[in-house]
Coordinates of C-alpha atoms and ligand atoms in Angstrom, one line a residue:
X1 CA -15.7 6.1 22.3
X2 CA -13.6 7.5 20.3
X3 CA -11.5 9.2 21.9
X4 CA -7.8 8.5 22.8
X5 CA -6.8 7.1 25.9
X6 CA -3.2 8.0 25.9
X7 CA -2.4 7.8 29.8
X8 CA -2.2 3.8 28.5
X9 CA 1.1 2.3 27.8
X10 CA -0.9 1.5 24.7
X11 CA -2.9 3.8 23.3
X12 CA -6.5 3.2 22.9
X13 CA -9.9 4.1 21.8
X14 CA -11.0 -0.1 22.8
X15 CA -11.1 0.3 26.7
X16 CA -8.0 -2.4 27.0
X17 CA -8.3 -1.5 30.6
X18 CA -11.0 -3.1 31.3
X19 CA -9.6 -6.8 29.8
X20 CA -6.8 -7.7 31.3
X21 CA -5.6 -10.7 29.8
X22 CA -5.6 -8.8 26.7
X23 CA -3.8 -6.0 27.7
X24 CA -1.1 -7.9 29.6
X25 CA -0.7 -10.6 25.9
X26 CA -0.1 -7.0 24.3
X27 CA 2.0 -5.6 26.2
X28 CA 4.0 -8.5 26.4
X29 CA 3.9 -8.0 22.2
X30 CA 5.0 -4.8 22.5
X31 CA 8.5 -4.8 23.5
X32 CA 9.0 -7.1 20.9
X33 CA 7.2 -4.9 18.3
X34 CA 10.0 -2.1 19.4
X35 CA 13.1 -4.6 18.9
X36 CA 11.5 -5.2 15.5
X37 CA 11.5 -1.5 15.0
X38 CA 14.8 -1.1 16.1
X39 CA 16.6 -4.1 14.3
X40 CA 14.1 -3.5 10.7
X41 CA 12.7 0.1 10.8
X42 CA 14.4 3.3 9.5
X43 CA 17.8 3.0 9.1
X44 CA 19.9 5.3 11.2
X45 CA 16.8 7.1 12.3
X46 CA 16.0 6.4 15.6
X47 CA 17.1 9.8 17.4
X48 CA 16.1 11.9 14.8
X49 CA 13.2 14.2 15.8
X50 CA 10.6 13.8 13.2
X51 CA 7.7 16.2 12.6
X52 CA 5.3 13.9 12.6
X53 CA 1.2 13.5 13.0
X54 CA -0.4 11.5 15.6
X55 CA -3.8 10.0 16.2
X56 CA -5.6 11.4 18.6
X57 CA -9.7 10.6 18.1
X58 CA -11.2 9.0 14.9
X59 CA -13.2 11.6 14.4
X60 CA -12.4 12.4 10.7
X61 CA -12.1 16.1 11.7
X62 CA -9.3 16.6 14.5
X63 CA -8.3 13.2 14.2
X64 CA -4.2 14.1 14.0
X65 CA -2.0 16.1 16.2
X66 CA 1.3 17.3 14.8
X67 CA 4.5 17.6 16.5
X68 CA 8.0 16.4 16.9
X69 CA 8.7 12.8 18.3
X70 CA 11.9 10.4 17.9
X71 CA 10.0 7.4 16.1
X72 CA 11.0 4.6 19.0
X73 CA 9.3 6.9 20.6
X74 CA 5.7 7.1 18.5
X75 CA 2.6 6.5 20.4
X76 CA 1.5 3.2 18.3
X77 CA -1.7 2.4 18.8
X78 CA -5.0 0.4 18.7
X79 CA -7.5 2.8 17.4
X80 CA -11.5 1.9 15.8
X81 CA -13.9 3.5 14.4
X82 CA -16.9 3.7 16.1
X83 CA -19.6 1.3 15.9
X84 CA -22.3 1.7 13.4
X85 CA -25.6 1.0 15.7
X86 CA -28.0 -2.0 14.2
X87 CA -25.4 -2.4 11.3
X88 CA -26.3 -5.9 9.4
X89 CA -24.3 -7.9 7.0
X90 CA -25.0 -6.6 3.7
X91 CA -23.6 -9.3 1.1
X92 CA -23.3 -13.1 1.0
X93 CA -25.2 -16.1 2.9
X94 CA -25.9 -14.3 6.1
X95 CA -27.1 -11.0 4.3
X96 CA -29.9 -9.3 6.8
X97 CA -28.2 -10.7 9.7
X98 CA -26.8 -8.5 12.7
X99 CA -22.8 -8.2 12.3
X100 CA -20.4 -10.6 14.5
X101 CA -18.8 -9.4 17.4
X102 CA -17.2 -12.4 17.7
X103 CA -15.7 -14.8 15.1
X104 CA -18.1 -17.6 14.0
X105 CA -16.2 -20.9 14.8
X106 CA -16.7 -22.1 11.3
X107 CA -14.8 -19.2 9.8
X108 CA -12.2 -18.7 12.2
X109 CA -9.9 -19.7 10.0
X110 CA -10.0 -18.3 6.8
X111 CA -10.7 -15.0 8.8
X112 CA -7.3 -15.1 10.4
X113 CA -5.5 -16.1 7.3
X114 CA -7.4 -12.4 5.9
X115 CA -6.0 -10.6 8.8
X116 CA -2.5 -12.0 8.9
X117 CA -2.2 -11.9 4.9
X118 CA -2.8 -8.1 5.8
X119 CA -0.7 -7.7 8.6
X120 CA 2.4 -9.2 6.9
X121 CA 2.5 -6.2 4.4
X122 CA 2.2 -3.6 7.1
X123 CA 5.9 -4.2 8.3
X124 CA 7.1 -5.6 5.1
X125 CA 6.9 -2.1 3.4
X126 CA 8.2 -0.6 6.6
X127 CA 11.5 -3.3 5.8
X128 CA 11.3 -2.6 2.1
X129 CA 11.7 1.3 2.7
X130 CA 14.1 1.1 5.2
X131 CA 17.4 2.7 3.8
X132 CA 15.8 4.8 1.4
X133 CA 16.6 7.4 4.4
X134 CA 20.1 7.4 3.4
X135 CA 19.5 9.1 0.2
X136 CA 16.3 11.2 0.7
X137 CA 16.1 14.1 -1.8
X138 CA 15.0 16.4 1.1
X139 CA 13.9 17.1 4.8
X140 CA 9.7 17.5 3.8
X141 CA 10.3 14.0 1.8
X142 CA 12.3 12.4 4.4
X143 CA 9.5 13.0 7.1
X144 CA 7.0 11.7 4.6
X145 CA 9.0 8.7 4.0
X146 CA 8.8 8.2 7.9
X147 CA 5.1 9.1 8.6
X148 CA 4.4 6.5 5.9
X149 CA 6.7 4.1 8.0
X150 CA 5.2 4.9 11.5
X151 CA 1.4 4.7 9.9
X152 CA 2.3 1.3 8.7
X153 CA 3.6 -0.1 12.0
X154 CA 0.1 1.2 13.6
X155 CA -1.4 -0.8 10.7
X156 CA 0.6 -3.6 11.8
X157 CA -1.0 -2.5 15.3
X158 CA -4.7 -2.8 14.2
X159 CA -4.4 -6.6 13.0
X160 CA -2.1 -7.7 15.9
X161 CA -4.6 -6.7 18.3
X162 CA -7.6 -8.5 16.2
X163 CA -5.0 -11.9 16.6
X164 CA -4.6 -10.9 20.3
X165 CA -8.0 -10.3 20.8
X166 CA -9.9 -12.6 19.1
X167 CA -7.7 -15.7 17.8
X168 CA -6.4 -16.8 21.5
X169 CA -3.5 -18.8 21.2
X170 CA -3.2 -19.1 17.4
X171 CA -3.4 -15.3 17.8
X172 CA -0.7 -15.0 19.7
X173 CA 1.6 -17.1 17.7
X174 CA 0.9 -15.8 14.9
X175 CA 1.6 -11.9 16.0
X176 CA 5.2 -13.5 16.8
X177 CA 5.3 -14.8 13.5
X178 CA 4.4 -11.2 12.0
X179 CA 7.6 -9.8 13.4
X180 CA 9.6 -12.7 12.4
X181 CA 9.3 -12.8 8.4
X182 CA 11.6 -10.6 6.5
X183 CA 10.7 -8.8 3.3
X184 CA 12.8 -10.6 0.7
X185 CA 14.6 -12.7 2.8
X186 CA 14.7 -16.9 1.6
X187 CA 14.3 -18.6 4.8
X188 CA 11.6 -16.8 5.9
X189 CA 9.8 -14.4 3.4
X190 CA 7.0 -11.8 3.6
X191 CA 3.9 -13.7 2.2
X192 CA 2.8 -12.3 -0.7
X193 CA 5.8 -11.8 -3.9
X194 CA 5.0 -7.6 -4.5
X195 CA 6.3 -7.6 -0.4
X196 CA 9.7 -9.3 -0.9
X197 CA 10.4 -6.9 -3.7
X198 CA 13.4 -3.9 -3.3
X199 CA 12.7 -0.4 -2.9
X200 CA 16.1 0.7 -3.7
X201 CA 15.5 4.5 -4.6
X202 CA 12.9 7.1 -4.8
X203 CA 11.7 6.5 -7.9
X204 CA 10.7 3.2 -6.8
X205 CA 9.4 4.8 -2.8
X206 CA 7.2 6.7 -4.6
X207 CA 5.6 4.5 -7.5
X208 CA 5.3 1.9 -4.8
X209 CA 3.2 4.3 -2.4
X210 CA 1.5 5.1 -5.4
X211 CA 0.8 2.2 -7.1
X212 CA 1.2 -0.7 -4.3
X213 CA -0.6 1.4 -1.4
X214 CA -3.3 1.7 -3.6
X215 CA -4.1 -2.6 -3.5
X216 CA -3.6 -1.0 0.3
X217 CA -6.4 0.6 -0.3
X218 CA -9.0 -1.7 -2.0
X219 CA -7.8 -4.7 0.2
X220 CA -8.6 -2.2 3.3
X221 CA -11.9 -1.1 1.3
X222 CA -13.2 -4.5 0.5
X223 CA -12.1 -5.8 4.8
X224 CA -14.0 -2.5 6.0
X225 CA -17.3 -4.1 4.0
X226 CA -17.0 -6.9 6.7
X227 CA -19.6 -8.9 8.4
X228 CA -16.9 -8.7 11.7
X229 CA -17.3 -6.0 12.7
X230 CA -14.2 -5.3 14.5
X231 CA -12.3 -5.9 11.7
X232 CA -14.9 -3.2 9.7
X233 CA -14.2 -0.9 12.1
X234 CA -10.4 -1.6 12.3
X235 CA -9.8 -1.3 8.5
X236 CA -12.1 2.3 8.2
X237 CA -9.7 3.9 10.6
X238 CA -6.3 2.4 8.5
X239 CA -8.1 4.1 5.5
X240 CA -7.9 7.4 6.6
X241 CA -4.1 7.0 6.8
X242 CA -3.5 5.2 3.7
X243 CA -5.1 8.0 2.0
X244 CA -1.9 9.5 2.6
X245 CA 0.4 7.3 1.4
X246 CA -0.9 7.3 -2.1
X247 CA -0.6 10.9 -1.5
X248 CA 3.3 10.9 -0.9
X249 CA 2.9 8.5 -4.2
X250 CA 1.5 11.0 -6.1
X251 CA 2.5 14.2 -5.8
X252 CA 6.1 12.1 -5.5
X253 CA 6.1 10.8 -9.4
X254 CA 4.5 14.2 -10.2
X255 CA 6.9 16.4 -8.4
X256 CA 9.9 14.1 -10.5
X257 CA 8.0 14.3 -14.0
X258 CA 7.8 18.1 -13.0
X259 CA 11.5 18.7 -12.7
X260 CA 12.1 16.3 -15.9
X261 CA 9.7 18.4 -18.2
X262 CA 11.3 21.7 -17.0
X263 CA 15.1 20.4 -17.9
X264 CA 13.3 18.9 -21.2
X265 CA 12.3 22.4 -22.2
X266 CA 15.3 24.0 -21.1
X267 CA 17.6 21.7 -23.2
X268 CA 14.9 21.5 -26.0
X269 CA 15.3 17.6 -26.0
X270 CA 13.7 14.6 -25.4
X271 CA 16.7 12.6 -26.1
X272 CA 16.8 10.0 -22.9
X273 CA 21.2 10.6 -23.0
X274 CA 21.1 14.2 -22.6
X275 CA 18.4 14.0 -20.3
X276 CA 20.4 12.1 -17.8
X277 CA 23.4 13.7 -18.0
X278 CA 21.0 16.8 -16.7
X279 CA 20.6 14.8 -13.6
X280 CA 17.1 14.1 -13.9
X281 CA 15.3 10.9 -14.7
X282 CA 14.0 11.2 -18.3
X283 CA 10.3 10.2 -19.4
X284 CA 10.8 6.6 -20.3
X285 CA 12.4 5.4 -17.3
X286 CA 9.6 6.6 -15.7
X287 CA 7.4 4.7 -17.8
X288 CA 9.2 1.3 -17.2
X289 CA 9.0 1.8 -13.8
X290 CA 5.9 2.2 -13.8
X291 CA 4.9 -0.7 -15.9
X292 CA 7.1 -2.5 -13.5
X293 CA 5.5 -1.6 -10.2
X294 CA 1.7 -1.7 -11.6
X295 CA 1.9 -5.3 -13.2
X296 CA 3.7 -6.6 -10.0
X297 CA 1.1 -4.8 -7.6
X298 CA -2.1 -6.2 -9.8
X299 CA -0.5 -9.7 -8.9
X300 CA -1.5 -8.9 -5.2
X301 CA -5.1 -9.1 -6.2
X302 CA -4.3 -12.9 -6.8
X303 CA -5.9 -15.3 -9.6
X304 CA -8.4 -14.3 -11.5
X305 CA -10.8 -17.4 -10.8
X306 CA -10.5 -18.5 -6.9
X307 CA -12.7 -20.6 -4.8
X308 CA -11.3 -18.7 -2.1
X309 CA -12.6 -15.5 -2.8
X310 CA -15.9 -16.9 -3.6
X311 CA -15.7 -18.2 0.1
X312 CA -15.3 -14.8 1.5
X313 CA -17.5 -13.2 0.4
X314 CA -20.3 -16.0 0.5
X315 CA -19.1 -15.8 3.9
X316 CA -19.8 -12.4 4.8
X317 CA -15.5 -12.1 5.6
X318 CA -14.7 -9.7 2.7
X319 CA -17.0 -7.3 0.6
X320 CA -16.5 -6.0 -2.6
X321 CA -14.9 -2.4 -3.3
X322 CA -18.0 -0.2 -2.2
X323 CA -20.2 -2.9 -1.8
X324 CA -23.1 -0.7 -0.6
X325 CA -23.3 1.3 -3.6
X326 CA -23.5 -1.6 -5.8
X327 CA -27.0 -2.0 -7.3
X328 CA -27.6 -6.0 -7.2
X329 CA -28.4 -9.0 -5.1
X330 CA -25.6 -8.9 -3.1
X331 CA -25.1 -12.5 -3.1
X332 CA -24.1 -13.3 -7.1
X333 CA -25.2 -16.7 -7.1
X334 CA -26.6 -15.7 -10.6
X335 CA -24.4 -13.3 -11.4
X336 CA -21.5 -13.5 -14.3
X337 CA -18.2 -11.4 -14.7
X338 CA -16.3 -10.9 -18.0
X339 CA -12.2 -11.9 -17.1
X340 CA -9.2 -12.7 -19.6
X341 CA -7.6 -15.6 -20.0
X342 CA -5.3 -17.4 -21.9
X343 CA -6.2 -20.1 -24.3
X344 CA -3.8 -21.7 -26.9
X345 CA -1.4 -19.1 -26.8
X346 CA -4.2 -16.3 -27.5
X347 CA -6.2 -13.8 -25.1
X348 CA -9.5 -14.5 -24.5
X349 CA -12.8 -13.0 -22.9
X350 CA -14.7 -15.5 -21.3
X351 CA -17.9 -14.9 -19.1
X352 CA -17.8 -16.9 -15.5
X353 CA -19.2 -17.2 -12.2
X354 CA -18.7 -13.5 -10.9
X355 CA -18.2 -15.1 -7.2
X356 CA -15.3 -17.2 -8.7
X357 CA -14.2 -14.2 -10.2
X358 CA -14.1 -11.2 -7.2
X359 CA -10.3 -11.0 -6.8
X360 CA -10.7 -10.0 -10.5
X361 CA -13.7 -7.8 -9.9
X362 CA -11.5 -6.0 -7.4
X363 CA -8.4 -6.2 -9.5
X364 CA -10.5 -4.1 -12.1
X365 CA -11.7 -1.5 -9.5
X366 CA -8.5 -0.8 -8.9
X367 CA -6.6 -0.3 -12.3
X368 CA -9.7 2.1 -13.0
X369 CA -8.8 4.0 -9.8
X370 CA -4.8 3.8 -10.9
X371 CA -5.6 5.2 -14.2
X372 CA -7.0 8.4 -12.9
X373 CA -3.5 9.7 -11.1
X374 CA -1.4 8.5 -14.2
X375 CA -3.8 11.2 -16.3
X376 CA -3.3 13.3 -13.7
X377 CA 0.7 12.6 -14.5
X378 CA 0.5 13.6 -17.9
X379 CA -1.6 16.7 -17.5
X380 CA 1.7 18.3 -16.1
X381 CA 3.6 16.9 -18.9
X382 CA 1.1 18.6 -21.0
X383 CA 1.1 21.6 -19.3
X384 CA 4.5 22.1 -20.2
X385 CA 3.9 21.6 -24.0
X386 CA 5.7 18.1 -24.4
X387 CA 4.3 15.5 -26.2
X388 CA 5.1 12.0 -24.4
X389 CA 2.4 10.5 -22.4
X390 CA 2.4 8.0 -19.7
X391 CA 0.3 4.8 -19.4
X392 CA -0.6 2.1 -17.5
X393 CA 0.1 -1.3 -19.1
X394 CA -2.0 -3.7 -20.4
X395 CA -3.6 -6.0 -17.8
X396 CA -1.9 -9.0 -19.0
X397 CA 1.5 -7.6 -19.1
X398 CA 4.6 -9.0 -17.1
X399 CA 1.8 -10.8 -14.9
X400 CA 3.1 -13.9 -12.6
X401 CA -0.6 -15.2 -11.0
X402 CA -3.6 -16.3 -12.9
X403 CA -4.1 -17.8 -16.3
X404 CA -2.5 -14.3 -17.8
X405 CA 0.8 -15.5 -16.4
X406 CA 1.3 -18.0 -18.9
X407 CA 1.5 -15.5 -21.7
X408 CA 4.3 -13.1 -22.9
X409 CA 2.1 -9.7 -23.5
X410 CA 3.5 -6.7 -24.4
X411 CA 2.3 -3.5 -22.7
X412 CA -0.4 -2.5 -25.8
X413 CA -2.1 -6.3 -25.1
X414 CA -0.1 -8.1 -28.3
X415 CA 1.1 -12.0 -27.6
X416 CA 4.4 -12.0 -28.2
X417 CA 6.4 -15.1 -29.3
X418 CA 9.0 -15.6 -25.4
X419 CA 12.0 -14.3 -28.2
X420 CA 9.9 -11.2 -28.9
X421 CA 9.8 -10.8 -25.4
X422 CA 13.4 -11.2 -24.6
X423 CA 14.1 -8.5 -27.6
X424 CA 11.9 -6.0 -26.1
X425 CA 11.6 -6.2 -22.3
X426 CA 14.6 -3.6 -22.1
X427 CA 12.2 -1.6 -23.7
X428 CA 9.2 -1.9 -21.4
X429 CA 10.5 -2.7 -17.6
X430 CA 13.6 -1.5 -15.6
X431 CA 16.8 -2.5 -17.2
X432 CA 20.1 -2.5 -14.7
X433 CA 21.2 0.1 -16.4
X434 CA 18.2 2.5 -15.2
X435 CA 18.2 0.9 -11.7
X436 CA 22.2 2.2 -11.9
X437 CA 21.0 5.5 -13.2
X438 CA 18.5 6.1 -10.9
X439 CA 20.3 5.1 -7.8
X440 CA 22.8 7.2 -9.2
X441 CA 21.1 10.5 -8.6
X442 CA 20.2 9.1 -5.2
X443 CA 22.2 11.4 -2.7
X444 CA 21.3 13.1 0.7
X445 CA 19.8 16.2 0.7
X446 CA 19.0 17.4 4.4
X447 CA 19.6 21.2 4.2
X448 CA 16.0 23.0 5.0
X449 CA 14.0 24.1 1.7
X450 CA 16.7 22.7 -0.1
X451 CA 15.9 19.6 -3.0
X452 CA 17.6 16.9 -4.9
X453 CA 18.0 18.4 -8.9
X454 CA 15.8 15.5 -9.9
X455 CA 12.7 16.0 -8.3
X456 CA 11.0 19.6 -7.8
X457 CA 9.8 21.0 -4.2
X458 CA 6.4 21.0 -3.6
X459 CA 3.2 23.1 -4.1
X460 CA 2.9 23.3 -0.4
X461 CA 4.7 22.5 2.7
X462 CA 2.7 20.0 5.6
X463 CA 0.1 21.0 8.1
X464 CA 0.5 24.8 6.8
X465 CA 4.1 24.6 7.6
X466 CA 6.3 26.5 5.1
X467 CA 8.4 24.1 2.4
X468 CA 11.6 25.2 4.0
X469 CA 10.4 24.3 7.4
X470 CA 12.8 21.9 9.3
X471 CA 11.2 18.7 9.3
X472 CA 13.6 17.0 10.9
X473 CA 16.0 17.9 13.1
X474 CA 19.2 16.1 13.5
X475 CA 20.7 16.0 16.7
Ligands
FE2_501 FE1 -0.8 -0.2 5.6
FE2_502 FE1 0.1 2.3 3.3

C-alpha cells in the first residue's frame, strides 16, 4: 500500500489502475495542470536541472529520493497515507462511529468547499513565488525555493484527486476552476486575501514560508483529524512536506538576521542608515515584516466566532489541532473559549460557545507554535551580544477579519485613535521605502557555494551534499 507505483503516467500509492473513469478524468486534468505550470510556475525555470527530492513510499523513513529533474518534468503525484485499521471518528455528532469512505450526502458540500478552500492556496503560493527565481541569493536557496514550488503543486495534486474522486461532476469543475484563479489578479482571485498578496523578495519568500506555511500546517493538522478518511489520510502525507517549508522559512529569516548581527558588530552600530548601506537588511525591517506577514497570515484562520466552524467540526469534517491529545468531551456542547473582541472602541475578553469559537481556538494554537521559531530568532541575535529582540505582534494588530478588525491596535495591544495609527504605521509594517530597500539587495547569485552579502550560507548543505554543491545546473 504504500508504495509508489511509478510505471503510471500518474504516480500512485491509490491503485488508479484499477478505476478507470478516474484515471482517464485525471489524466485528462493533467495536461492542463502542466500548461498551468508552464504559463504560472517558476519563471524562466523550466530547463533548469533541479536537485530535487521525490516521493517514493509514505513510509516516514525512505519516503524521498533525491536527484536531478527539469521541474515540467517532476513526477507529481497522488500519494496517501496508509489506512489506519478500525479508525473511528473521534470528535463531534458522529463520535464512535467508523470513518467515511465515502462522503455523506448531507455534507457533501461544505466538505468540498474545505477541500477547494485548501487547494486554491497550493498553486497560489506556487504564483505568488514565481519570479523570486530571478533574484535568488544562491544555488542551495534557489533549489529550495523550487522544491517548495514542486511540493505545493503535489499538494494541489492530493485535493484534485479528492474532487476527481469523490465530487463527480462538481469535482471536475471545480479542479478546472483551481487552475483558473490567479493569485492577486481582480477578475478572478485566489480565495482567501493572505493568497493574492506579493512575494516580491526574499525577505518576504522566507517570512511567508515561515509564517504563512505554518496556517499550512494547522489547516493540514486540523483536515488530517477527519472523519473522511481519505481526506485524513491525504493531508498526513502533505504534512510531512510542509514540514519543510517552514524549514526553508526558518533557517531563511535566521540565516538573514545572522549576516545582519555580524555587519552590526563589525560596524559597531545599530543605526538602521549605516546598516543598509552595508548591504544587509537591518533589525527593524525585519521586524515590520514580520508583523506584516504574521497579522495578515492569522487572518487566514478567519472570524473569530463562525457558525461555520461550529458545523465542521459538529460534523466530524475538521478536527481541532491534535485533537486526540486533548483531554475533554470531544463534542463542546458545554464547553466555553475565552476570545477578544472589540466593544466601544476598547478590547475585551469575553467567554463564548468554544464550538462558535474553533477558528479562534486554532488561530491560538498556532501563534503559540509561531512564537517558538521567533525565540529561536533572537537567540542568534543574542548570541552575538546585541540587544534588540524580535516579536510577534499583538493579536489584534493590523487584523482585517473578525470583530478585531474594527480596531486600530498597535503591536504592544494599545487602541489607538485611526490618526495615531496613520502617525505610526511606518513604524510597525513595511513602508515603500523598505520594500525599495529590500528589493534593492535582491540580485542573482548562481555561482556554486557562493551567497548574496545579505543573508549568510548555511549550517549544512541538503541531503549530506556539501554547501557549495551545484544545485542547479544551468544548461
Ligand atoms: Fe501546501
Ligand atoms: Fe507549504
Amino acid at each position: 500500500m504504500s508504495g509508489i507505483d511509478y510505471q503510471e503516467r500518474i504516480p500512485n500509492n491509490v491503485d488508479l489502475a484499477s478505476d478507470r473513469t478516474l484515471k482517464r478524468a485525471l489524466e485528462h486534468w493533467q495536461p492542463n495542470y502542466l500548461q498551468w505550470w508552464r504559463d504560472m510556475g517558476p519563471e524562466g525555470a523550466h530547463d533548469l536541472e533541479v536537485y530535487l527530492r521525490t516521493a517514493v513510499s509514505v513510509d516516514p523513513q525512505g519516503w524521498a529520493q533525491f536527484g536531478f529533474v527539469k521541474m515540467p518534468e517532476y513526477r507529481w503525484g497522488i500519494f496517501l497515507n496508509p489506512p489506519v485499521p478500525e479508525r473511528r471518528i473521534h470528535f463531534g455528532d458522529h463520535l464512535g462511529e467508523p470513518v467515511w469512505q465515502e462522503v455523506p450526502g448531507e455534507y457533501r458540500n461544505l466538505l468540498r468547499r474545505l477541500i477547494v478552500t485548501q487547494g486554491d492556496t497550493e498553486p497560489a503560493s506556487v504564483e505568488q513565488q514565481r519570479h523570486l527565481g530571478a533574484t535568488c541569493p544562491s544555488l542551495y536557496d534557489l533549489r529550495n525555493l523550487f522544491q517548495v514550488n514542486v511540493e505545493e503543486g503535489r499538494h494541489l495534486w492530493a485535493m484534485v484527486y479528492l474532487l476527481h474522486k469523490y465530487f463527480g461532476r462538481d469535482g471536475r469543475e471545480e479542479a478546472e476552476a483551481l487552475l483558473e484563479r490567479r493569485s492577486g489578479e481582480t477578475d478572478n482571485p485566489r480565495l482567501l486575501e493572505a493568497f493574492n498578496e506579493k512575494t516580491p523578495d526574499w525577505l518576504s519568500f522566507f517570512m511567508f514560508t515561515y509564517f504563512t506555511d505554518r496556517d499550512g500546517k494547522f489547516q493540514l493538522c486540523a483536515l488530517a483529524e477527519s472523519a473522511f478518511d481519505p481526506l485524513a489520510r491525504t493531508t498526513r502525507f502533505m504534512l510531512t512536506e510542509e514540514a519543510h517549508h517552514m524549514f526553508v522559512g526558518e533557517s531563511g529569516v535566521g540565516r538573514i538576521i545572522r549576516r545582519t548581527c555580524e555587519v552590526m558588530r563589525e560596524l559597531g552600530t545599530d543605526e538602521p542608515d549605516k546598516i543598509r548601506a552595508a548591504g544587509v537588511i537591518d533589525l527593524p525591517t525585519i521586524q515590520r515584516y514580520l508583523n506584516f506577514h504574521f497579522s495578515v497570515t492569522i487572518d487566514l484562520f478567519g472570524s473569530d466566532q463562525s457558525s461555520n466552524a461550529a458545523t465542521f467540526y459538529t460534523s466530524g469534517l475538521k478536527g481541532r489541532f491534535e485533537e486526540g491529545k486533548r483531554q475533554d468531551d470531544h463534542r463542546l456542547r458545554e464547553a466555553t473559549y475565552r476570545i477578544l473582541e472589540a466593544r466601544d472602541g476598547r478590547l475585551v475578553e469575553r467567554d463564548v460557545p468554544m464550538l462558535n469559537a474553533l477558528n479562534e481556538v486554532l488561530r491560538d494554537d498556532y501563534i503559540r507554535d509561531s512564537i517558538g521559531g521567533v525565540e529561536r530568532w533572537n537567540r542568534i541575535i543574542e548570541k552575538q551580544g546585541l540587544p534588540f529582540r524580535l516579536k510577534v505582534p499583538h493579536k489584534a494588530f493590523n487584523r482585517r477579519i473578525g470583530s478585531l478588525a474594527d480596531l486600530k491596535v498597535s503591536p504592544e495591544g494599545r487602541v489607538l485613535s485611526p490618526r495615531e495609527w496613520d502617525e505610526k504605521v511606518h513604524e510597525w509594517l513595511p513602508t515603500e521605502q523598505d520594500r525599495a530597500f529590500v528589493a534593492s539587495l535582491m540580485g542573482r547569485v548562481i555561482e556554486p557555494g557562493k551567497f548574496a552579502n545579505w543573508i549568510a550560507p548555511p549550517m549544512v548543505g541538503i541531503n549530506g551534499k556539501p554547501i557549495d554543491f551545484e544545485y542547479v545546473r544551468f544548461a
